Amino acid sequence: MRHLSLKITALTIAVAQVLASPVSATSPVKPPRTIDDMRLLYCPAPLTVSEEEAMGNRVRAYSGKSVGRVPMPSPPQPPVVFDEPTAMAYRTMPAPPPAPPAPPARPAPPATSVAMSQPVAEMAMATTQRAMGKPYIGNPFPQNREKYAHKDDNRVQRTADNPVSTFSVDVDTGSYTNVRRMICSDNFLAADAVRAEEFLNYFDFNHPAPTSRAVPFLVTTELSQAVWNPQREVMMIGIKGYDVDQSQLPPANLVFLIDTSGSMDEPNKLPLVKYSMEKIISQLRPQDRVSIVTYAGSAGLVLEPTSGANKNKIRDAIKRMDAGGSTNGGEGIELAYATAKKNLMNNGINRIILATDGDFNVGTVNTEMLKNMVADQRKSGVSLTTLGFGSNNYNDELSEQLANIGNGNHAYIDSPFEADRVMRRELKSTLFTIAKDVKIQVEFNPALVSEYRLIGYENRMLNEEDFANDQVDAGEIGAGHSITAIYEITRVGSGADRLPTRKYSGNATPRGNSNELATVSMRYKLPNEESSKLLTYPIAANAGKASQQLKFASAVVGAADYLKGGRNFDGWNLDSMIATAYANIGNDPDKTRQQFAGLMQIARAMKAGEVSSQGDSE
């Protein structure tokens, strides 16, 4: 353990040097020598033993790796816990004598996953330990049952045929932190887990906020040459909601709906849920009310509505929660809505916060039935926020869609850092809705724009006629929330068209002002109203110099495309994306931009198969 301490001390010094050093596109920060080193630098740390004990959890065993916590085995056999030098030594040991014939190989992962699977080194270490007569903690052949909805990337649109693009806003960030978890934990990387808009919306691009509450948000645009291809342009749309001080929030009626089934009995699940809930409890006011519903094989109310002034009572109820049994999520949702409606606060915040891995396996398990249940219940004025936890059986598809339909938002909690970020620093954005059913429509001028493509928002696309239809549901914006969307644009006459010329296509003519590239329109409803309001913003045709914010945003959407297979950015490679990110980090108080660039270095090394613990040669 002494060697590990020295290594971590050295890495801590390296972090300070990295964060203090200037970076540029031509000389990005040099990455550490190994993937494990990079993970210690850039990946958020898990719960410590003392943090778990403070939340009333059972003590867990730790490996030398920051992401390697595993359950303690049953007595009397003591666990074998490896620090990093020992683990490296085992990985490089000669192979043991030939073993008996192995059982048939397991099926290959689904086609939607890129080749970043469980490292062979971990399997070799397990085999070596068994040959030495030592137990191996953990499963070197985990069955991954994670579920993700597949959506094809948005296609390039010919403006002459389809000049209008319509979509619902999305403030979710769960895709980014879930993919971060995969990169940080030797896990496979599911291409369908990547949603470019959630990568974008994880970061603050300093969109200007409105100066008054007459309109709940301000819309801004930026038009510039594309970083990845000088023959194309990018248009960034930024939306920033007005902010409120937490002391000015209306009283809250919160129902914590906690999955306590057996699948949650892992260090990155129920213990991390408890830690996350504590971040909310510490901010409760006397006028707020909290109830707790748990579900496993059946659902139960474990805490009646309790004032935020009685924090110890709420904490005690959370500490007593333990995991076990099957997962009747449908019954839990029904009881949570019934509890919320029974204690409904008029003109207050009424919200259910569902914390789960999404592994519903008894009761109502059909996704469409669960979605219909939530759609019916949202009419009561109670919103649903979902928080995803864990791996191997995580149901991203269900968690994300339930939040969309429940007029809420979805986040994925992979670490104490993210719990603090979502539940403390962004709590008012999560809870207090300032506008609902927010839709964006962009009409491009076919005389100036030959082609366009919306990057991301595939599961938020709407028909053109849905824009003015107030019966069509769309996304919500919370206090202080910011939303970012990026269009890739090809100008008429640029020679960069992707779509072939049509033999019988007519000549495009300007629509309205020929100096306008496009018009951005927005519809929204105030929280207690059912009729939408319309805002319009003409976009001038002249492109300017790309800002630091737009360049960093370009690196983010480029990296998202790379992680999905890299088909849409004209051959822009990950090295250039990383250099662009480092050169445009700018103001980064929580170091999330620095972390993003580091995560992409890890992804590059994983893709290249650079898993040797000996490091790269200089």
Coordinates of C-alpha atoms in Angstrom, one line a residue:
M1 CA 0.0 0.0 0.0
R2 CA 3.0 2.3 0.5
H3 CA 3.8 2.1 -3.2
L4 CA 0.2 3.0 -4.0
S5 CA 0.3 6.0 -1.6
L6 CA 3.5 7.3 -3.3
K7 CA 1.9 6.8 -6.7
I8 CA -1.3 8.7 -5.7
T9 CA 0.9 11.5 -4.2
A10 CA 2.8 11.8 -7.4
L11 CA -0.4 11.9 -9.4
T12 CA -1.8 14.6 -7.1
I13 CA 1.2 16.7 -7.9
A14 CA 0.8 16.0 -11.6
V15 CA -2.8 17.1 -11.4
A16 CA -1.8 20.4 -9.9
Q17 CA 0.8 20.9 -12.6
V18 CA -1.7 20.0 -15.3
L19 CA -4.3 22.4 -14.1
A20 CA -1.8 25.2 -13.6
S21 CA -0.2 24.9 -17.0
P22 CA -1.4 26.8 -20.0
V23 CA -2.5 24.6 -22.9
S24 CA -2.9 25.2 -26.6
A25 CA -4.2 23.4 -29.7
T26 CA -0.6 22.7 -30.8
S27 CA 0.7 21.5 -27.4
P28 CA -2.1 19.8 -25.4
V29 CA -1.4 18.5 -21.9
K30 CA 0.7 15.4 -22.1
P31 CA -1.4 12.4 -20.9
P32 CA -0.2 10.1 -18.1
R33 CA 1.6 7.0 -19.0
T34 CA -1.2 4.4 -18.5
I35 CA -4.9 4.1 -18.7
D36 CA -5.0 3.4 -14.9
D37 CA -3.0 6.6 -14.3
M38 CA -5.4 8.6 -16.5
R39 CA -8.4 7.2 -14.6
L40 CA -6.9 8.3 -11.3
L41 CA -6.4 11.8 -12.8
Y42 CA -9.6 12.3 -14.6
C43 CA -12.3 10.0 -13.2
P44 CA -14.4 11.0 -10.2
A45 CA -13.7 9.0 -7.1
P46 CA -16.2 6.6 -5.6
L47 CA -17.6 6.7 -2.1
T48 CA -15.0 6.1 0.7
V49 CA -15.5 3.6 3.5
S50 CA -16.1 6.5 6.0
E51 CA -18.8 8.0 3.7
E52 CA -20.5 4.6 3.4
E53 CA -20.4 4.1 7.1
A54 CA -21.8 7.6 7.7
M55 CA -24.8 6.7 5.6
G56 CA -25.5 3.4 7.5
N57 CA -24.1 1.1 4.8
R58 CA -22.2 -2.1 5.2
V59 CA -18.4 -1.7 4.9
R60 CA -17.0 -2.6 1.5
A61 CA -13.6 -3.9 0.3
Y62 CA -11.5 -1.7 -2.0
S63 CA -9.0 -2.6 -4.7
G64 CA -6.1 -0.4 -5.6
K65 CA -8.0 1.1 -8.6
S66 CA -10.2 4.1 -7.9
V67 CA -13.1 2.3 -9.7
G68 CA -12.5 -1.2 -8.4
R69 CA -14.8 -1.5 -5.3
V70 CA -16.4 -4.9 -4.9
P71 CA -18.6 -6.6 -2.3
M72 CA -17.1 -8.3 0.7
P73 CA -17.3 -12.1 0.3
S74 CA -19.1 -14.3 2.8
P75 CA -17.1 -15.4 5.9
P76 CA -15.2 -17.3 7.0
Q77 CA -12.9 -16.9 3.9
P78 CA -11.3 -13.4 4.2
P79 CA -11.2 -11.3 1.0
V80 CA -8.1 -10.8 -1.1
V81 CA -7.7 -7.1 -1.8
F82 CA -5.1 -6.1 -4.3
D83 CA -3.4 -2.7 -4.4
E84 CA -2.3 -1.3 -7.8
P85 CA 1.3 -2.6 -7.8
T86 CA 0.2 -6.1 -6.8
A87 CA -2.5 -6.0 -9.5
M88 CA 0.0 -4.9 -12.1
A89 CA 2.3 -7.7 -11.0
Y90 CA -0.4 -10.3 -11.4
R91 CA -1.4 -9.0 -14.8
T92 CA 2.2 -9.4 -16.0
M93 CA 2.8 -12.9 -14.5
P94 CA 3.4 -15.9 -16.8
A95 CA 0.3 -17.8 -17.7
P96 CA -0.6 -20.8 -15.4
P97 CA -0.4 -24.4 -16.7
P98 CA -3.1 -25.3 -19.2
A99 CA -6.5 -25.7 -17.7
P100 CA -9.1 -28.3 -18.6
P101 CA -11.1 -27.4 -21.7
A102 CA -13.2 -24.3 -21.2
P103 CA -17.0 -24.2 -21.6
P104 CA -18.4 -22.7 -24.8
A105 CA -17.6 -19.1 -25.3
R106 CA -20.2 -16.5 -24.3
P107 CA -22.1 -14.7 -27.1
A108 CA -20.5 -11.6 -28.5
P109 CA -21.9 -8.2 -27.3
P110 CA -24.7 -6.6 -29.3
A111 CA -23.7 -4.9 -32.5
T112 CA -24.5 -1.4 -31.0
S113 CA -21.4 -1.6 -28.8
V114 CA -18.0 -0.6 -29.9
A115 CA -15.0 -2.7 -29.1
M116 CA -14.2 -1.5 -25.5
S117 CA -15.0 -4.7 -23.5
Q118 CA -13.8 -6.0 -20.2
P119 CA -10.0 -6.1 -20.4
V120 CA -8.4 -9.5 -21.0
A121 CA -5.9 -8.7 -18.3
E122 CA -8.7 -8.9 -15.6
M123 CA -9.6 -12.4 -16.8
A124 CA -6.0 -13.5 -16.8
M125 CA -5.6 -12.2 -13.2
A126 CA -8.6 -14.2 -12.1
T127 CA -7.1 -17.4 -13.7
T128 CA -3.7 -16.7 -12.1
Q129 CA -5.3 -16.2 -8.7
R130 CA -7.2 -19.5 -8.9
A131 CA -4.1 -21.4 -10.0
M132 CA -2.4 -20.0 -6.9
G133 CA -5.2 -21.2 -4.7
K134 CA -6.4 -17.7 -3.9
P135 CA -10.0 -16.5 -4.3
Y136 CA -10.8 -13.8 -6.9
I137 CA -13.1 -11.0 -5.8
G138 CA -15.5 -10.0 -8.6
N139 CA -16.8 -11.6 -11.8
P140 CA -14.3 -11.5 -14.7
F141 CA -17.2 -12.5 -17.1
P142 CA -20.0 -10.2 -16.1
Q143 CA -23.3 -10.4 -18.0
N144 CA -24.2 -7.0 -19.2
R145 CA -27.9 -6.4 -19.4
E146 CA -28.0 -2.7 -19.8
K147 CA -30.8 -1.3 -22.0
Y148 CA -30.6 1.6 -24.4
A149 CA -33.0 2.8 -27.1
H150 CA -31.6 2.9 -30.6
K151 CA -32.0 6.1 -32.6
D152 CA -30.4 6.7 -36.0
D153 CA -28.4 10.0 -36.2
N154 CA -30.3 12.9 -37.7
R155 CA -29.9 13.0 -41.5
V156 CA -28.6 15.8 -43.6
Q157 CA -31.6 17.7 -44.9
R158 CA -31.9 19.4 -48.3
T159 CA -33.2 22.9 -47.6
A160 CA -35.1 23.2 -50.8
D161 CA -37.1 20.1 -49.9
N162 CA -37.4 20.6 -46.1
P163 CA -36.5 24.0 -44.9
V164 CA -38.0 23.6 -41.4
S165 CA -36.5 21.7 -38.4
T166 CA -38.6 21.2 -35.2
F167 CA -37.6 19.7 -31.9
S168 CA -38.4 19.7 -28.2
V169 CA -35.8 21.1 -25.7
D170 CA -34.0 18.7 -23.5
V171 CA -32.1 19.5 -20.3
D172 CA -31.1 16.0 -19.4
T173 CA -27.4 15.2 -18.8
G174 CA -27.5 11.5 -17.9
S175 CA -26.0 10.2 -21.1
Y176 CA -22.7 12.1 -20.5
T177 CA -22.2 10.9 -16.9
N178 CA -23.2 7.3 -17.9
V179 CA -20.7 7.2 -20.7
R180 CA -18.1 8.7 -18.3
R181 CA -18.8 5.8 -16.0
M182 CA -18.1 3.3 -18.8
I183 CA -14.9 5.0 -19.8
C184 CA -13.8 5.0 -16.1
S185 CA -14.6 1.4 -15.3
D186 CA -13.2 -0.9 -18.0
N187 CA -16.8 -1.4 -19.2
F188 CA -18.0 -1.8 -22.7
L189 CA -19.2 1.3 -24.4
A190 CA -22.7 1.1 -25.8
A191 CA -23.0 3.4 -28.9
D192 CA -26.7 3.9 -28.1
A193 CA -25.8 5.3 -24.7
V194 CA -24.4 8.4 -26.4
R195 CA -26.8 11.3 -26.9
A196 CA -25.0 14.3 -28.2
E197 CA -27.4 16.9 -26.8
E198 CA -26.9 15.5 -23.3
F199 CA -23.1 15.7 -23.7
L200 CA -23.6 19.4 -24.7
N201 CA -26.1 20.2 -21.9
Y202 CA -23.7 18.8 -19.3
F203 CA -21.5 21.9 -19.8
D204 CA -22.1 25.6 -19.1
F205 CA -21.5 27.7 -22.2
N206 CA -22.2 31.0 -20.4
H207 CA -25.3 31.8 -22.4
P208 CA -26.6 35.2 -21.2
A209 CA -29.5 35.2 -18.9
P210 CA -32.7 37.3 -19.2
T211 CA -32.7 40.6 -17.4
S212 CA -36.3 40.3 -16.3
R213 CA -38.9 37.6 -15.7
A214 CA -41.4 39.0 -18.3
V215 CA -40.0 36.3 -20.6
P216 CA -38.6 33.3 -18.6
F217 CA -35.5 32.8 -20.7
L218 CA -33.2 34.5 -23.3
V219 CA -32.4 32.9 -26.7
T220 CA -29.0 33.7 -28.4
T221 CA -27.3 32.4 -31.5
E222 CA -23.8 32.3 -32.9
L223 CA -22.9 31.5 -36.5
S224 CA -19.3 30.7 -37.5
Q225 CA -17.1 28.5 -39.7
A226 CA -17.0 24.9 -38.6
V227 CA -13.9 23.8 -36.8
W228 CA -13.8 20.4 -38.6
N229 CA -14.4 21.7 -42.2
P230 CA -13.9 25.3 -43.4
Q231 CA -16.4 24.7 -46.2
R232 CA -19.2 24.3 -43.6
E233 CA -20.6 26.5 -40.9
V234 CA -22.1 25.9 -37.5
M235 CA -25.0 27.7 -35.8
M236 CA -25.2 27.4 -32.0
I237 CA -28.5 28.2 -30.3
G238 CA -28.3 29.0 -26.6
I239 CA -31.2 29.2 -24.1
K240 CA -30.8 30.4 -20.6
G241 CA -33.6 30.4 -18.0
Y242 CA -33.9 33.1 -15.4
D243 CA -32.5 32.1 -12.0
V244 CA -33.9 32.4 -8.5
D245 CA -32.4 32.3 -5.1
Q246 CA -33.2 29.1 -3.3
S247 CA -34.8 31.1 -0.5
Q248 CA -37.4 32.4 -3.0
L249 CA -38.5 29.0 -4.2
P250 CA -42.1 28.0 -3.3
P251 CA -42.6 25.3 -0.7
A252 CA -41.8 21.8 -2.0
N253 CA -43.7 18.5 -1.7
L254 CA -41.1 15.9 -2.5
V255 CA -41.5 12.2 -2.6
F256 CA -38.3 10.1 -2.7
L257 CA -39.1 6.9 -4.6
I258 CA -36.2 4.6 -3.8
D259 CA -35.5 1.2 -5.5
T260 CA -34.4 -1.1 -2.6
S261 CA -34.6 -4.3 -4.6
G262 CA -31.7 -6.9 -4.6
S263 CA -30.2 -5.4 -7.8
M264 CA -29.5 -2.2 -5.8
D265 CA -27.2 -4.0 -3.4
E266 CA -23.9 -2.7 -4.9
P267 CA -21.6 0.1 -3.9
N268 CA -22.5 2.3 -6.8
K269 CA -26.2 1.9 -6.2
L270 CA -28.1 2.1 -2.9
P271 CA -25.1 3.5 -0.9
L272 CA -24.7 6.2 -3.5
V273 CA -28.5 6.9 -3.5
K274 CA -28.3 7.5 0.2
Y275 CA -25.4 9.9 -0.2
S276 CA -27.3 11.8 -3.0
M277 CA -30.4 12.1 -0.8
E278 CA -28.4 13.6 2.0
K279 CA -27.5 16.5 -0.4
I280 CA -31.1 17.3 -0.8
I281 CA -31.9 16.9 2.9
S282 CA -29.3 19.4 3.9
Q283 CA -31.1 22.1 1.8
L284 CA -34.6 21.5 3.0
R285 CA -36.5 24.4 4.7
P286 CA -39.2 24.1 7.4
Q287 CA -42.0 24.8 4.8
D288 CA -40.8 21.8 2.6
R289 CA -42.3 18.3 3.1
V290 CA -40.6 15.0 2.3
S291 CA -42.1 11.5 2.0
I292 CA -40.2 8.3 1.3
V293 CA -41.6 5.4 -0.7
T294 CA -39.5 2.3 -1.3
Y295 CA -40.1 -0.7 -3.5
A296 CA -38.7 -4.2 -3.9
G297 CA -41.1 -7.1 -4.3
S298 CA -43.8 -4.7 -3.1
A299 CA -44.0 -1.0 -2.3
G300 CA -44.3 0.7 1.1
L301 CA -44.4 4.2 2.6
V302 CA -41.5 4.3 5.0
L303 CA -41.7 8.0 5.9
E304 CA -44.9 10.0 6.2
P305 CA -44.8 13.6 5.0
T306 CA -42.2 15.2 7.2
S307 CA -41.2 18.9 7.6
G308 CA -37.8 19.8 6.3
A309 CA -37.1 21.1 9.8
N310 CA -37.0 17.5 11.1
K311 CA -33.9 16.5 9.1
N312 CA -32.7 13.9 11.6
K313 CA -36.0 11.9 11.2
I314 CA -35.6 12.0 7.4
R315 CA -32.0 10.9 7.7
D316 CA -32.8 8.0 10.0
A317 CA -35.4 6.7 7.5
I318 CA -32.9 6.8 4.7
K319 CA -30.2 5.1 6.8
R320 CA -32.5 2.2 7.6
M321 CA -33.1 1.3 3.9
D322 CA -31.5 -1.9 2.8
A323 CA -31.6 -3.8 -0.5
G324 CA -33.2 -7.2 -1.2
G325 CA -35.9 -8.9 -3.2
S326 CA -37.4 -8.4 -6.7
T327 CA -38.3 -5.1 -8.3
N328 CA -41.9 -4.0 -8.5
G329 CA -41.3 -0.5 -9.9
G330 CA -44.8 -0.1 -11.2
E331 CA -46.4 -0.5 -7.8
G332 CA -43.8 1.9 -6.4
I333 CA -44.7 4.6 -9.0
E334 CA -48.4 4.2 -8.2
L335 CA -47.8 4.7 -4.5
A336 CA -45.5 7.6 -5.0
Y337 CA -48.0 9.5 -7.1
A338 CA -50.8 8.7 -4.6
T339 CA -48.6 10.1 -1.8
A340 CA -47.7 13.2 -3.8
K341 CA -51.3 14.0 -4.7
K342 CA -52.6 13.4 -1.2
N343 CA -50.2 16.1 0.0
L344 CA -50.3 18.4 -3.1
M345 CA -49.2 21.9 -2.5
N346 CA -51.1 24.5 -4.6
N347 CA -48.7 26.9 -6.2
G348 CA -45.8 24.9 -4.8
I349 CA -43.3 22.3 -6.1
N350 CA -44.8 18.8 -6.4
R351 CA -42.2 16.3 -7.6
I352 CA -41.3 12.6 -7.3
I353 CA -37.6 11.8 -7.3
L354 CA -37.1 8.2 -8.5
A355 CA -33.7 6.7 -7.8
T356 CA -33.2 3.3 -9.5
D357 CA -31.1 1.2 -11.8
G358 CA -34.4 0.7 -13.8
D359 CA -34.4 -3.1 -13.5
F360 CA -38.1 -3.6 -13.1
N361 CA -38.8 -7.3 -13.1
V362 CA -42.2 -8.0 -11.4
G363 CA -45.6 -6.3 -11.5
T364 CA -45.9 -3.8 -14.4
V365 CA -42.7 -4.4 -16.4
N366 CA -43.9 -3.4 -19.9
T367 CA -42.2 -0.2 -20.9
E368 CA -45.2 1.2 -22.8
M369 CA -47.6 0.4 -19.9
L370 CA -45.3 2.2 -17.4
K371 CA -45.0 5.2 -19.8
N372 CA -48.8 5.4 -20.1
M373 CA -49.1 5.2 -16.3
V374 CA -46.8 8.2 -15.9
A375 CA -48.5 10.1 -18.8
D376 CA -51.8 9.8 -17.0
Q377 CA -50.4 10.9 -13.7
R378 CA -48.6 14.0 -14.9
K379 CA -52.0 15.7 -15.4
S380 CA -52.2 15.9 -11.6
G381 CA -49.5 18.5 -11.5
V382 CA -46.9 16.2 -10.0
S383 CA -43.6 16.0 -12.0
L384 CA -41.2 13.0 -12.1
T385 CA -37.4 13.3 -12.0
T386 CA -35.4 10.1 -12.5
L387 CA -31.9 9.4 -11.2
G388 CA -30.0 6.5 -12.7
F389 CA -27.5 4.4 -10.7
G390 CA -25.2 1.4 -11.3
S391 CA -24.1 -0.8 -14.1
N392 CA -24.5 -4.2 -15.8
N393 CA -28.3 -4.1 -15.5
Y394 CA -28.9 -0.3 -15.8
N395 CA -32.1 0.5 -17.9
D396 CA -31.3 3.8 -19.4
E397 CA -34.1 3.6 -21.9
L398 CA -36.8 3.3 -19.2
S399 CA -35.3 5.9 -16.9
E400 CA -34.8 8.5 -19.6
Q401 CA -38.3 8.0 -21.1
L402 CA -40.2 8.1 -17.8
A403 CA -38.6 11.5 -17.0
N404 CA -39.5 12.8 -20.5
I405 CA -43.1 11.8 -20.2
G406 CA -43.3 12.8 -16.5
N407 CA -42.5 16.5 -17.2
G408 CA -39.2 16.0 -15.4
N409 CA -35.6 15.5 -16.1
H410 CA -33.1 12.6 -16.0
A411 CA -29.6 12.5 -14.6
Y412 CA -27.2 9.6 -14.0
I413 CA -25.2 9.6 -10.8
D414 CA -21.9 7.9 -11.2
S415 CA -20.0 9.3 -8.2
P416 CA -20.2 11.5 -5.1
F417 CA -18.9 14.4 -7.3
E418 CA -22.0 14.1 -9.6
A419 CA -24.3 13.7 -6.6
D420 CA -23.1 16.9 -5.2
R421 CA -23.3 18.6 -8.6
V422 CA -26.9 17.5 -9.4
M423 CA -28.5 17.5 -5.9
R424 CA -26.8 20.5 -4.4
R425 CA -25.6 22.9 -7.0
E426 CA -28.4 22.3 -9.5
L427 CA -31.3 21.5 -7.2
K428 CA -33.4 24.5 -7.9
S429 CA -33.0 23.9 -11.7
T430 CA -34.1 20.3 -11.1
L431 CA -37.1 21.2 -9.0
F432 CA -38.5 24.5 -10.0
T433 CA -40.0 24.7 -13.5
I434 CA -40.2 28.1 -15.2
A435 CA -41.6 27.0 -18.6
K436 CA -43.1 23.9 -20.0
D437 CA -43.8 22.3 -23.4
V438 CA -40.8 24.3 -24.8
K439 CA -40.4 23.8 -28.6
I440 CA -37.8 25.1 -31.1
Q441 CA -38.4 25.5 -34.8
V442 CA -35.7 26.7 -37.3
E443 CA -36.6 27.7 -40.8
F444 CA -33.6 28.0 -43.2
N445 CA -33.5 30.3 -46.2
P446 CA -33.0 27.9 -49.2
A447 CA -31.4 30.7 -51.3
L448 CA -28.5 30.7 -48.8
V449 CA -28.5 27.3 -47.2
S450 CA -28.2 24.3 -49.3
E451 CA -28.1 21.6 -46.5
Y452 CA -28.3 21.5 -42.8
R453 CA -28.1 18.9 -40.0
L454 CA -29.2 19.1 -36.4
I455 CA -26.6 17.4 -34.1
G456 CA -28.4 15.3 -31.5
Y457 CA -32.0 15.6 -30.2
E458 CA -32.9 12.5 -32.2
N459 CA -35.4 11.4 -29.5
R460 CA -36.9 14.9 -29.3
M461 CA -37.7 15.5 -32.9
L462 CA -41.2 16.8 -33.7
N463 CA -43.3 17.2 -36.9
E464 CA -43.5 20.7 -38.3
E465 CA -47.2 20.9 -37.4
D466 CA -46.5 19.9 -33.8
F467 CA -44.9 23.3 -33.2
A468 CA -48.2 25.2 -33.0
N469 CA -50.2 22.4 -31.5
D470 CA -50.5 23.0 -27.8
Q471 CA -51.7 19.5 -27.2
V472 CA -48.3 18.0 -28.1
D473 CA -46.1 17.5 -25.1
A474 CA -42.5 18.9 -25.1
G475 CA -39.7 19.5 -22.6
E476 CA -39.5 21.7 -19.5
I477 CA -36.9 24.3 -18.4
G478 CA -36.0 24.9 -14.8
A479 CA -34.7 28.0 -13.0
G480 CA -31.2 28.7 -14.3
H481 CA -31.2 25.9 -16.8
S482 CA -29.3 26.3 -20.0
I483 CA -29.8 24.4 -23.2
T484 CA -27.5 24.3 -26.2
A485 CA -28.2 23.0 -29.8
I486 CA -25.9 23.0 -32.8
Y487 CA -26.7 22.9 -36.5
E488 CA -24.2 22.1 -39.2
I489 CA -24.9 24.2 -42.3
T490 CA -23.7 24.0 -45.9
R491 CA -24.0 27.2 -47.9
V492 CA -25.3 27.4 -51.4
G493 CA -22.3 27.4 -53.8
S494 CA -19.8 26.1 -51.2
G495 CA -19.1 22.9 -53.1
A496 CA -19.4 20.9 -49.8
D497 CA -22.9 19.4 -50.4
R498 CA -23.3 15.9 -49.2
L499 CA -26.5 15.1 -51.1
P500 CA -26.3 14.6 -54.9
T501 CA -27.7 17.2 -57.3
R502 CA -31.1 16.3 -58.5
K503 CA -31.9 16.4 -62.3
Y504 CA -35.2 18.1 -62.0
S505 CA -34.8 20.3 -58.9
G506 CA -36.0 23.8 -59.3
N507 CA -34.1 27.0 -58.5
A508 CA -34.3 28.1 -54.8
T509 CA -35.7 31.5 -54.1
P510 CA -35.2 33.7 -51.1
R511 CA -37.9 33.7 -48.4
G512 CA -38.3 37.1 -46.8
N513 CA -35.2 39.1 -46.2
S514 CA -32.3 37.8 -48.4
N515 CA -29.9 38.9 -45.7
E516 CA -31.4 36.4 -43.2
L517 CA -29.9 32.9 -43.1
A518 CA -32.7 31.5 -40.9
T519 CA -35.4 32.3 -38.4
V520 CA -35.4 30.6 -35.0
S521 CA -38.8 30.4 -33.3
M522 CA -39.8 29.2 -29.9
R523 CA -43.0 28.3 -28.2
Y524 CA -43.5 27.8 -24.5
K525 CA -46.1 27.7 -21.8
L526 CA -45.8 29.2 -18.4
P527 CA -46.2 26.6 -15.6
N528 CA -49.9 27.3 -14.8
E529 CA -51.0 28.1 -18.4
E530 CA -52.2 25.9 -21.2
S531 CA -51.8 28.3 -24.2
S532 CA -48.3 28.7 -25.7
K533 CA -46.5 32.0 -26.3
L534 CA -44.4 32.6 -29.5
L535 CA -40.9 34.2 -29.8
T536 CA -39.0 34.7 -33.1
Y537 CA -35.4 35.6 -33.8
P538 CA -34.1 36.3 -37.3
I539 CA -30.5 35.1 -37.9
A540 CA -28.3 37.4 -40.0
A541 CA -26.4 35.7 -42.9
N542 CA -22.9 36.9 -42.0
A543 CA -20.8 34.5 -40.1
G544 CA -18.4 35.7 -37.4
K545 CA -15.3 34.4 -35.8
A546 CA -15.9 31.3 -33.6
S547 CA -15.9 32.0 -29.9
Q548 CA -14.1 29.9 -27.3
Q549 CA -17.5 28.5 -26.2
L550 CA -18.5 27.4 -29.8
K551 CA -15.1 25.7 -30.3
F552 CA -15.4 23.7 -27.1
A553 CA -19.0 22.8 -27.9
S554 CA -17.8 21.6 -31.3
A555 CA -15.2 19.3 -29.6
V556 CA -18.0 17.9 -27.4
V557 CA -20.3 17.0 -30.2
G558 CA -17.4 15.7 -32.3
A559 CA -16.4 13.4 -29.4
A560 CA -20.0 12.2 -29.0
D561 CA -20.0 11.3 -32.7
Y562 CA -16.6 9.5 -32.4
L563 CA -17.9 7.4 -29.5
K564 CA -20.9 6.4 -31.7
G565 CA -18.7 5.3 -34.6
G566 CA -17.5 8.6 -36.2
R567 CA -19.5 9.0 -39.3
N568 CA -20.6 12.6 -39.5
F569 CA -17.7 15.0 -39.1
D570 CA -15.8 14.8 -42.4
G571 CA -13.0 12.7 -41.0
W572 CA -12.2 15.0 -38.0
N573 CA -10.1 12.7 -35.8
L574 CA -10.1 12.4 -32.0
D575 CA -6.6 13.9 -31.7
S576 CA -7.8 17.2 -33.2
M577 CA -11.0 17.1 -31.1
I578 CA -8.9 16.7 -27.9
A579 CA -6.5 19.5 -29.0
T580 CA -9.5 21.8 -29.7
A581 CA -11.0 21.0 -26.3
Y582 CA -7.8 21.8 -24.4
A583 CA -7.2 25.0 -26.4
N584 CA -10.7 26.2 -25.5
I585 CA -11.2 25.2 -21.9
G586 CA -11.5 28.8 -20.7
N587 CA -13.1 29.4 -17.4
D588 CA -13.5 26.0 -15.8
P589 CA -14.2 26.3 -12.0
D590 CA -15.3 22.7 -11.4
K591 CA -12.7 21.3 -13.9
T592 CA -15.4 19.4 -15.9
R593 CA -13.9 20.7 -19.2
Q594 CA -10.4 19.6 -18.2
Q595 CA -11.9 16.2 -17.2
F596 CA -13.7 15.9 -20.6
A597 CA -10.5 16.3 -22.5
G598 CA -8.9 13.7 -20.2
L599 CA -11.7 11.2 -20.7
M600 CA -11.3 11.5 -24.4
Q601 CA -7.6 10.6 -24.0
I602 CA -8.7 7.5 -22.1
A603 CA -11.2 6.7 -24.8
R604 CA -8.5 7.0 -27.4
A605 CA -6.2 4.7 -25.5
M606 CA -9.0 2.1 -25.0
K607 CA -9.9 2.2 -28.7
A608 CA -6.3 1.7 -29.6
G609 CA -6.0 -1.2 -27.2
E610 CA -3.3 0.5 -25.1
V611 CA -3.9 -1.4 -21.9
S612 CA -0.4 -2.4 -20.9
S613 CA 0.5 -1.4 -17.4
Q614 CA 4.0 -0.7 -18.5
G615 CA 3.0 2.6 -20.2
D616 CA 3.9 4.1 -23.5
S617 CA 7.5 4.6 -24.6
E618 CA 8.8 8.1 -24.7

